[in-house]
Amino acid sequence: MHHKRLSVYCLMFLLTVMVTGCKDDFRAQSDLEGLEILAIQASPPSVSLGESTTLTALVFSENEIPVYQWSVCLFDTGPFDGFSCIDPALECCMGEDTTAELSPDVFINCNQDCIEVSDTDSEDSSFPIPDLSTEEGMAMLGELEEVRVRLRVTAGSASIEAVKSVTLFKEGVRNTNPVFGELTYEGPACDSEEPCVWPEDTVISVEPGVTIKLNTSLTPGESDEEDDQLEESSIAWFTAGAGMNELFSRADTGENQLQIPDEEDLDDETVFLWLVGRDGNGGTAWTQRTLQVERTEEAKDEE
Amino acid sequence: MTRRCLYLGALLIFSLHGSIAFGQIAPPPEEGEPETVEPPQITALPELKEFINAPYPEEALDEGIEATVPIQIDIGIDGSVSNPVVMKRAGWGFDEAALEAVKQFTFTPAQSTAGPIPVRIVYEYRFTIEREEIEEAPPVPTGTIRGTLLEKGTRNPVEGIALELRGTDRVAVSTKGGIFEFPDVPTGIYWIDVLPSKYKERTEQVKVEEEAVAERTIRLEKDPFAEFRTIVRSAPTKDTSRGLQTEELRKMPGTGGDALKAIENLPSVARNPRGSQLIIRGSSPEDTIYRLDDLFLPQLYHFGGIRSVINTDLIESIDLYPGGFSARHGNATAGLVDVKLKSGRLDRWGGYVDINVFDTTAFASGPVNDDGALTFSVRRSYIDAILNLVAGDELLFTAAPVYYDYQAQYDQKLSKRDTFRLTSYGSDDSLKLFFDKPSNEDPAISGGLGTHVYFHGLQANWEHQFDNDLTMTSRLVGVRQEIQFNLGSLIDFNLDLYRLGWREDFSWKAHPKFDLDWGMDVEYVFGGTDITAPPPPKEGNGEEGPPLASQEILSSASDSIFANRAFYLEGSYRPWEPLEITTGGRLDWFGGEYKRATIAPRGNVRYTIIPETVLKAGAGQYFRRPDFDELDEIFGNPDLEPEESIQTYAGIEQEIIPGLTIDLQGFYKRLDSYVSGVPEDFTIDEDDDDFATGPRYDNGAEGRVYGGEILLRQQLGRWFWGWIAYTLSRSERKDRPGDEYRLFDSDQTHVLTFVGSSKLPWELELGVRLRYVTGSPTTAVERAVLDADSGTYVPVSGEVNASRLPDFFQMDIRLDRTWTYDDWVLQGYIEVQNATNRANGEGFSYNYNYSERQIQSGLPIIPGFGLKASF
């Protein structure tokens, strides 16, 4: 069918949003509940043909221990179809641990035990599957820009799927994962007039109802276009037990605010904070912090 | 003593079918197609062929009384007389005698550029007694009364109004320029009575002195309860049309007085929830084209569809062709909107300033010589201020969102057979926003958003009439158009176009039973594109697309030339009076970088059973060149074929009672070779064994649209005008060969619109618009996958358009009030859109991982007002 004129539709969307408002009462993505995949890191984020990379997932599960299932597909249908594998015969399982290794061996000895193949899929399968055990097959693989790894996490009745692209490195400077700079905070918990540094292994104590101003930065990994990379990088903020002002912030000015619930809304005295940094080129990093909320004596007495 | 009856002849045209002087617009619909408004030009007045001598009333004869009886009569296209009305009674039996005689008169019909047309005249039947012996009487000193009738407020001259010199039998009728005269009036003081008409009665005292001319200017005030537009059926046109009058369009609730916005209330036009262009008979808005004086018009509305780009007061007619239109009108696989501009004022300079909540318009028109006129219009919005209020601190406008448009026009009558028009027009919409933080929905959206869409055009028209049967119209146009849009660093869209158009149309009345039209239509487009963006979403992708951060970003920059040279030929044959068969065809030869040729045969039949009942049917083939980006090597496929539609319709027009008409039409439209997105696929390139991807588009889609339309309409009358428009339709598509038909995005099963306006005392007018529309199809999100590279969820849509949004209902109310002063008129209105404040569902909003959704409501109640001062 006719495509919709991009500019007109984007503008219409914007005007509609502005005029009608997009207010809703959904839970924010940064407020963690139940089961969530926060990030997947490939280390290294890009590989040359024949190399391996290790994938690690950052998963939040509120109640149950999650079960992992990794797989990889050479060719997928793209974002409009949820990155589904174009042919089930091209999908290979990568294990059920918290981490998985992506190597040529995954394709050469393709294990499809975890793949559900319907009869229809088999009948429709007409895709030319490259034989990666041969040089020609590997050369064909070299034409690809990236391969996409799929992770399915299950915890009880909840299930989430995520995809992570691993770039096939061709030339230039290979990208590495970014690194978080210092995380600082301001507010009642910080006695100094200057922002206080919050090391990863330090638990800070706060009172209910306070707002803590946070600031950090992300140093991109090595790249031949670091400036461009920084422009597209971002930090995602998540918390369990409190609330974030924003989900995303720009990586070069990583500001956000953490809102500690009031006494009556406080479910748990321990608040977790996760920061996930992405360089926009496949590189990922994360860091975690913990806060202890000190209830007032009155509240304790009431309890 | 003998008696003699004299006639004074047709003193003036009192009202004409489609007369420009009276602002008529309203040819009746034909072949279920366009909505027209095209008044013919009068070329010859009726002449009395057969005079009937009325018997002189005996009593009056005995008493020696003479009299003159003014009678208003309608003269039909066959010259017959109907609806005689005595405008001022003379008594003594004169009225009845004159009435009976006039009924038997026959005239030659009035002629217009569209052929014979019915007219209304005032005929004065004079009874005089021829005396055998005339006594010499001493000469009586006399003078002359001369004056002008002007409409109060507008100061427009008023023609065709009868005046009586009280106490005498002298009657005069105002002629062109509103001028009237009573010659040879004995000296003394008189009262001039303006007789009842569409204006209020008026009396003026005047003193006549010997051999002097007593001048009077009499201002007449419109009678709000009188019919101020004469409604007449004009001769049928070759294309079907539903007439709209500017007075109706201007006061239509919910349109802000914008004539082009009123089109959306007609049958065949669906509601466009996205607010901008027209959805006609279940097709994409892009499948409908817009024309200004028969040549390309880049867009019809400013952004958001708030306002059209052409001032309503410059518009003479609007033709909406929902389909099945004539070969001369061009190619579009859906509908066509043809806007005709009207000539400037030749009587005097006039204009207005119109201030309302969205924008301010200034308009002026007037003569520059005896046969030439200039017209100017400019409009500028202040939506920037409104949006800033709504958006608050969350959005920072770095350039004010604003639209403006302008039109300037020069009309010159070069000779009796030549007219010339030069029109300059343009429109500009711009907006820039800055976001200081990445969007929570999509971290790729950061930095800002900007759009700038504009066009400027210069058009020249020359119409030459070789003789009464052959006319030629030449048109040239140049349009500069640019569309710019950017969003963050990921989307940058620039389309820069220069369009040149040339059109020649010939119309020849070859024989009383046969007309021939032919011509050519040439357009060259020089375009430059520079696009960085993800592949554009396609119809059927669903409302929720992947975040930008998860999409592939493509770039393409190119310069290209597209040409379209078209020739058409069309003949109309009337083997006998009620039947007219029109058939023809069109050859389009696409050139430049897209070389294709198409031949499109078209035809229709119109059968007039009786003057009030017309049957019609037609069929035709239509083509459309794919869009620029669809033909782009990176974004699309340069090898795409033109899209094609075959359109058929049949219907009936029925005048139930004078002024109340019903128009029923059924239609079926078949769509073939439509551009469709190709599912992403990989193939092995046979040359080098590399992986290769296929084109993003092909012509694999097809579709069908079928349904029926009803328009029940009360023409503008004494108390009320309005209509009920209902469309029942179904629009379906197949995206790929072998797929099942599914609902199209624009499918709306029921579209029911009531529009009505009634005059109230104190020059008030109250209008209401009610709209009920079946909810648009929608595609639910089935699941979502987290894209770990962007941190956002990518929705996966379920079955395309498998469900619908809630039905839409809206009531709009408009109250108009006019204050008329001697030299100017002040009009004010209050308009309330969505008066019931109903929360109509326009879509769904989803939570971050698409596991929950809520209905997103449309616009709440919106009150507005405006003031217009005309001079």
Short mmCIF file of N, CA and C in Angstrom, two decimals, chain B residues 457-547:
data_model
loop_
_atom_site.label_atom_id
_atom_site.label_comp_id
_atom_site.label_asym_id
_atom_site.label_seq_id
_atom_site.Cartn_x
_atom_site.Cartn_y
_atom_site.Cartn_z
N GLY B 457 3.17 29.87 -6.32
CA GLY B 457 2.78 29.59 -7.71
C GLY B 457 2.40 30.85 -8.45
N LEU B 458 2.61 30.81 -9.75
CA LEU B 458 2.20 31.90 -10.63
C LEU B 458 1.50 31.27 -11.83
N GLN B 459 0.29 31.70 -12.06
CA GLN B 459 -0.53 31.04 -13.08
C GLN B 459 -1.17 32.07 -13.99
N ALA B 460 -1.18 31.80 -15.29
CA ALA B 460 -1.81 32.69 -16.26
C ALA B 460 -2.86 31.92 -17.05
N ASN B 461 -4.04 32.50 -17.17
CA ASN B 461 -5.12 31.88 -17.94
C ASN B 461 -5.57 32.83 -19.04
N TRP B 462 -5.79 32.29 -20.21
CA TRP B 462 -6.33 33.09 -21.31
C TRP B 462 -7.46 32.29 -21.95
N GLU B 463 -8.62 32.91 -22.00
CA GLU B 463 -9.76 32.22 -22.61
C GLU B 463 -10.17 32.99 -23.85
N HIS B 464 -10.28 32.29 -24.95
CA HIS B 464 -10.64 32.93 -26.22
C HIS B 464 -11.85 32.21 -26.81
N GLN B 465 -12.81 33.02 -27.22
CA GLN B 465 -14.00 32.45 -27.84
C GLN B 465 -13.93 32.75 -29.33
N PHE B 466 -13.71 31.70 -30.13
CA PHE B 466 -13.61 31.91 -31.58
C PHE B 466 -14.96 32.35 -32.14
N ASP B 467 -15.99 31.67 -31.72
CA ASP B 467 -17.36 32.06 -32.08
C ASP B 467 -18.26 31.48 -30.99
N ASN B 468 -19.55 31.48 -31.25
CA ASN B 468 -20.45 31.00 -30.21
C ASN B 468 -20.28 29.52 -29.92
N ASP B 469 -19.61 28.81 -30.81
CA ASP B 469 -19.53 27.35 -30.66
C ASP B 469 -18.16 26.84 -30.25
N LEU B 470 -17.14 27.63 -30.44
CA LEU B 470 -15.80 27.12 -30.20
C LEU B 470 -15.04 28.03 -29.24
N THR B 471 -14.56 27.46 -28.16
CA THR B 471 -13.76 28.23 -27.21
C THR B 471 -12.46 27.51 -26.93
N MET B 472 -11.47 28.30 -26.55
CA MET B 472 -10.16 27.75 -26.23
C MET B 472 -9.69 28.37 -24.91
N THR B 473 -9.12 27.55 -24.06
CA THR B 473 -8.55 28.06 -22.82
C THR B 473 -7.11 27.61 -22.72
N SER B 474 -6.23 28.57 -22.50
CA SER B 474 -4.80 28.27 -22.34
C SER B 474 -4.39 28.60 -20.91
N ARG B 475 -3.61 27.72 -20.33
CA ARG B 475 -3.17 27.96 -18.96
C ARG B 475 -1.70 27.59 -18.82
N LEU B 476 -0.99 28.43 -18.08
CA LEU B 476 0.42 28.16 -17.78
C LEU B 476 0.63 28.34 -16.29
N VAL B 477 1.44 27.50 -15.71
CA VAL B 477 1.69 27.64 -14.28
C VAL B 477 3.12 27.24 -13.94
N GLY B 478 3.69 27.91 -12.98
CA GLY B 478 4.96 27.51 -12.41
C GLY B 478 4.82 27.48 -10.90
N VAL B 479 5.24 26.40 -10.29
CA VAL B 479 5.10 26.25 -8.84
C VAL B 479 6.43 25.83 -8.24
N ARG B 480 6.82 26.51 -7.22
CA ARG B 480 8.01 26.13 -6.44
C ARG B 480 7.49 25.54 -5.14
N GLN B 481 7.94 24.35 -4.82
CA GLN B 481 7.42 23.67 -3.64
C GLN B 481 8.55 23.02 -2.88
N GLU B 482 8.50 23.10 -1.57
CA GLU B 482 9.53 22.46 -0.77
C GLU B 482 8.91 21.87 0.49
N ILE B 483 9.34 20.67 0.79
CA ILE B 483 8.90 20.01 2.02
C ILE B 483 10.14 19.62 2.81
N GLN B 484 10.26 20.17 3.99
CA GLN B 484 11.40 19.86 4.85
C GLN B 484 10.88 19.32 6.17
N PHE B 485 11.56 18.30 6.65
CA PHE B 485 11.18 17.77 7.95
C PHE B 485 12.40 17.14 8.59
N ASN B 486 12.61 17.40 9.85
CA ASN B 486 13.69 16.71 10.55
C ASN B 486 13.27 16.38 11.97
N LEU B 487 13.74 15.26 12.44
CA LEU B 487 13.44 14.81 13.80
C LEU B 487 14.73 14.25 14.38
N GLY B 488 15.24 14.91 15.39
CA GLY B 488 16.49 14.50 15.99
C GLY B 488 17.58 14.43 14.93
N SER B 489 18.48 13.49 15.12
CA SER B 489 19.54 13.34 14.13
C SER B 489 19.25 12.19 13.18
N LEU B 490 18.11 11.52 13.37
CA LEU B 490 17.85 10.31 12.59
C LEU B 490 17.01 10.56 11.34
N ILE B 491 16.15 11.56 11.36
CA ILE B 491 15.27 11.79 10.21
C ILE B 491 15.54 13.18 9.65
N ASP B 492 15.84 13.20 8.40
CA ASP B 492 16.02 14.48 7.70
C ASP B 492 15.45 14.29 6.31
N PHE B 493 14.36 14.97 6.03
CA PHE B 493 13.62 14.77 4.78
C PHE B 493 13.55 16.10 4.05
N ASN B 494 14.07 16.14 2.85
CA ASN B 494 14.02 17.37 2.04
C ASN B 494 13.56 17.02 0.64
N LEU B 495 12.48 17.61 0.24
CA LEU B 495 11.97 17.42 -1.12
C LEU B 495 11.81 18.80 -1.73
N ASP B 496 12.54 19.04 -2.79
CA ASP B 496 12.60 20.36 -3.39
C ASP B 496 12.12 20.24 -4.83
N LEU B 497 11.00 20.87 -5.16
CA LEU B 497 10.39 20.65 -6.47
C LEU B 497 10.15 21.96 -7.21
N TYR B 498 10.35 21.91 -8.50
CA TYR B 498 9.90 22.98 -9.41
C TYR B 498 8.95 22.33 -10.39
N ARG B 499 7.75 22.85 -10.49
CA ARG B 499 6.76 22.26 -11.40
C ARG B 499 6.38 23.29 -12.45
N LEU B 500 6.34 22.84 -13.68
CA LEU B 500 5.87 23.68 -14.76
C LEU B 500 4.69 22.98 -15.43
N GLY B 501 3.63 23.69 -15.62
CA GLY B 501 2.44 23.08 -16.22
C GLY B 501 1.91 23.92 -17.38
N TRP B 502 1.35 23.24 -18.35
CA TRP B 502 0.77 23.91 -19.52
C TRP B 502 -0.45 23.12 -19.94
N ARG B 503 -1.54 23.83 -20.12
CA ARG B 503 -2.79 23.16 -20.43
C ARG B 503 -3.51 23.90 -21.55
N GLU B 504 -4.03 23.16 -22.51
CA GLU B 504 -4.85 23.73 -23.59
C GLU B 504 -6.15 22.94 -23.64
N ASP B 505 -7.25 23.67 -23.59
CA ASP B 505 -8.56 23.01 -23.67
C ASP B 505 -9.39 23.64 -24.78
N PHE B 506 -9.98 22.80 -25.59
CA PHE B 506 -10.88 23.28 -26.65
C PHE B 506 -12.26 22.67 -26.42
N SER B 507 -13.26 23.51 -26.61
CA SER B 507 -14.63 23.02 -26.47
C SER B 507 -15.43 23.49 -27.69
N TRP B 508 -16.03 22.54 -28.38
CA TRP B 508 -16.68 22.84 -29.66
C TRP B 508 -18.09 22.25 -29.67
N LYS B 509 -19.06 23.15 -29.84
CA LYS B 509 -20.45 22.68 -30.02
C LYS B 509 -20.62 22.39 -31.50
N ALA B 510 -20.26 21.20 -31.89
CA ALA B 510 -20.20 20.89 -33.31
C ALA B 510 -21.57 20.83 -33.96
N HIS B 511 -22.54 20.44 -33.18
CA HIS B 511 -23.88 20.22 -33.71
C HIS B 511 -24.83 20.33 -32.53
N PRO B 512 -26.09 20.71 -32.78
CA PRO B 512 -27.00 20.78 -31.63
C PRO B 512 -27.04 19.50 -30.79
N LYS B 513 -26.66 18.40 -31.44
CA LYS B 513 -26.72 17.14 -30.70
C LYS B 513 -25.33 16.61 -30.34
N PHE B 514 -24.32 17.36 -30.65
CA PHE B 514 -22.99 16.80 -30.45
C PHE B 514 -21.98 17.86 -30.03
N ASP B 515 -21.30 17.63 -28.91
CA ASP B 515 -20.23 18.51 -28.44
C ASP B 515 -18.93 17.72 -28.46
N LEU B 516 -17.85 18.45 -28.64
CA LEU B 516 -16.54 17.80 -28.65
C LEU B 516 -15.59 18.62 -27.78
N ASP B 517 -14.88 17.95 -26.91
CA ASP B 517 -13.85 18.59 -26.08
C ASP B 517 -12.54 17.87 -26.29
N TRP B 518 -11.48 18.62 -26.43
CA TRP B 518 -10.17 17.99 -26.54
C TRP B 518 -9.12 18.95 -25.99
N GLY B 519 -7.97 18.40 -25.73
CA GLY B 519 -6.92 19.26 -25.20
C GLY B 519 -5.72 18.47 -24.75
N MET B 520 -4.78 19.20 -24.17
CA MET B 520 -3.57 18.55 -23.68
C MET B 520 -3.20 19.13 -22.31
N ASP B 521 -2.45 18.36 -21.59
CA ASP B 521 -2.13 18.69 -20.20
C ASP B 521 -0.69 18.24 -19.97
N VAL B 522 0.22 19.20 -19.85
CA VAL B 522 1.64 18.87 -19.76
C VAL B 522 2.20 19.34 -18.43
N GLU B 523 2.97 18.50 -17.80
CA GLU B 523 3.58 18.88 -16.53
C GLU B 523 5.01 18.35 -16.45
N TYR B 524 5.93 19.23 -16.10
CA TYR B 524 7.32 18.82 -15.87
C TYR B 524 7.66 19.10 -14.42
N VAL B 525 8.26 18.12 -13.79
CA VAL B 525 8.64 18.26 -12.39
C VAL B 525 10.14 18.05 -12.27
N PHE B 526 10.82 19.06 -11.76
CA PHE B 526 12.26 18.96 -11.52
C PHE B 526 12.41 18.83 -10.01
N GLY B 527 12.88 17.69 -9.58
CA GLY B 527 12.88 17.45 -8.14
C GLY B 527 14.24 17.08 -7.60
N GLY B 528 14.51 17.56 -6.43
CA GLY B 528 15.71 17.15 -5.71
C GLY B 528 15.29 16.55 -4.38
N THR B 529 15.79 15.37 -4.07
CA THR B 529 15.45 14.74 -2.80
C THR B 529 16.73 14.50 -2.00
N ASP B 530 16.63 14.69 -0.72
CA ASP B 530 17.74 14.40 0.18
C ASP B 530 17.10 13.86 1.46
N ILE B 531 17.17 12.56 1.61
CA ILE B 531 16.41 11.92 2.68
C ILE B 531 17.32 11.04 3.52
N THR B 532 17.23 11.23 4.83
CA THR B 532 17.82 10.30 5.78
C THR B 532 16.69 9.91 6.73
N ALA B 533 16.32 8.66 6.69
CA ALA B 533 15.15 8.24 7.47
C ALA B 533 15.05 6.73 7.43
N PRO B 534 14.27 6.18 8.34
CA PRO B 534 13.98 4.75 8.20
C PRO B 534 13.01 4.55 7.04
N PRO B 535 12.86 3.34 6.54
CA PRO B 535 11.87 3.11 5.48
C PRO B 535 10.51 3.59 5.97
N PRO B 536 9.80 4.40 5.17
CA PRO B 536 8.52 4.95 5.64
C PRO B 536 7.54 3.84 5.98
N PRO B 537 6.73 4.04 7.01
CA PRO B 537 5.72 3.03 7.33
C PRO B 537 4.72 2.91 6.21
N LYS B 538 4.15 1.75 6.09
CA LYS B 538 3.18 1.51 5.02
C LYS B 538 1.80 1.25 5.61
N GLU B 539 0.80 1.54 4.83
CA GLU B 539 -0.57 1.26 5.25
C GLU B 539 -0.65 -0.21 5.61
N GLY B 540 -1.27 -0.50 6.73
CA GLY B 540 -1.37 -1.89 7.15
C GLY B 540 -0.29 -2.31 8.13
N ASN B 541 0.70 -1.43 8.35
CA ASN B 541 1.73 -1.76 9.34
C ASN B 541 1.19 -1.68 10.76
N GLY B 542 0.05 -1.06 10.91
CA GLY B 542 -0.48 -0.85 12.26
C GLY B 542 -0.10 0.52 12.76
N GLU B 543 -0.82 0.95 13.79
CA GLU B 543 -0.59 2.31 14.29
C GLU B 543 0.71 2.41 15.07
N GLU B 544 1.13 1.30 15.67
CA GLU B 544 2.31 1.33 16.52
C GLU B 544 3.50 0.76 15.76
N GLY B 545 4.42 1.62 15.40
CA GLY B 545 5.60 1.15 14.70
C GLY B 545 6.77 1.01 15.65
N PRO B 546 7.86 0.42 15.16
CA PRO B 546 9.04 0.28 16.01
C PRO B 546 9.61 1.65 16.35
N PRO B 547 10.25 1.78 17.50
CA PRO B 547 10.92 3.05 17.80
C PRO B 547 12.02 3.30 16.78
#
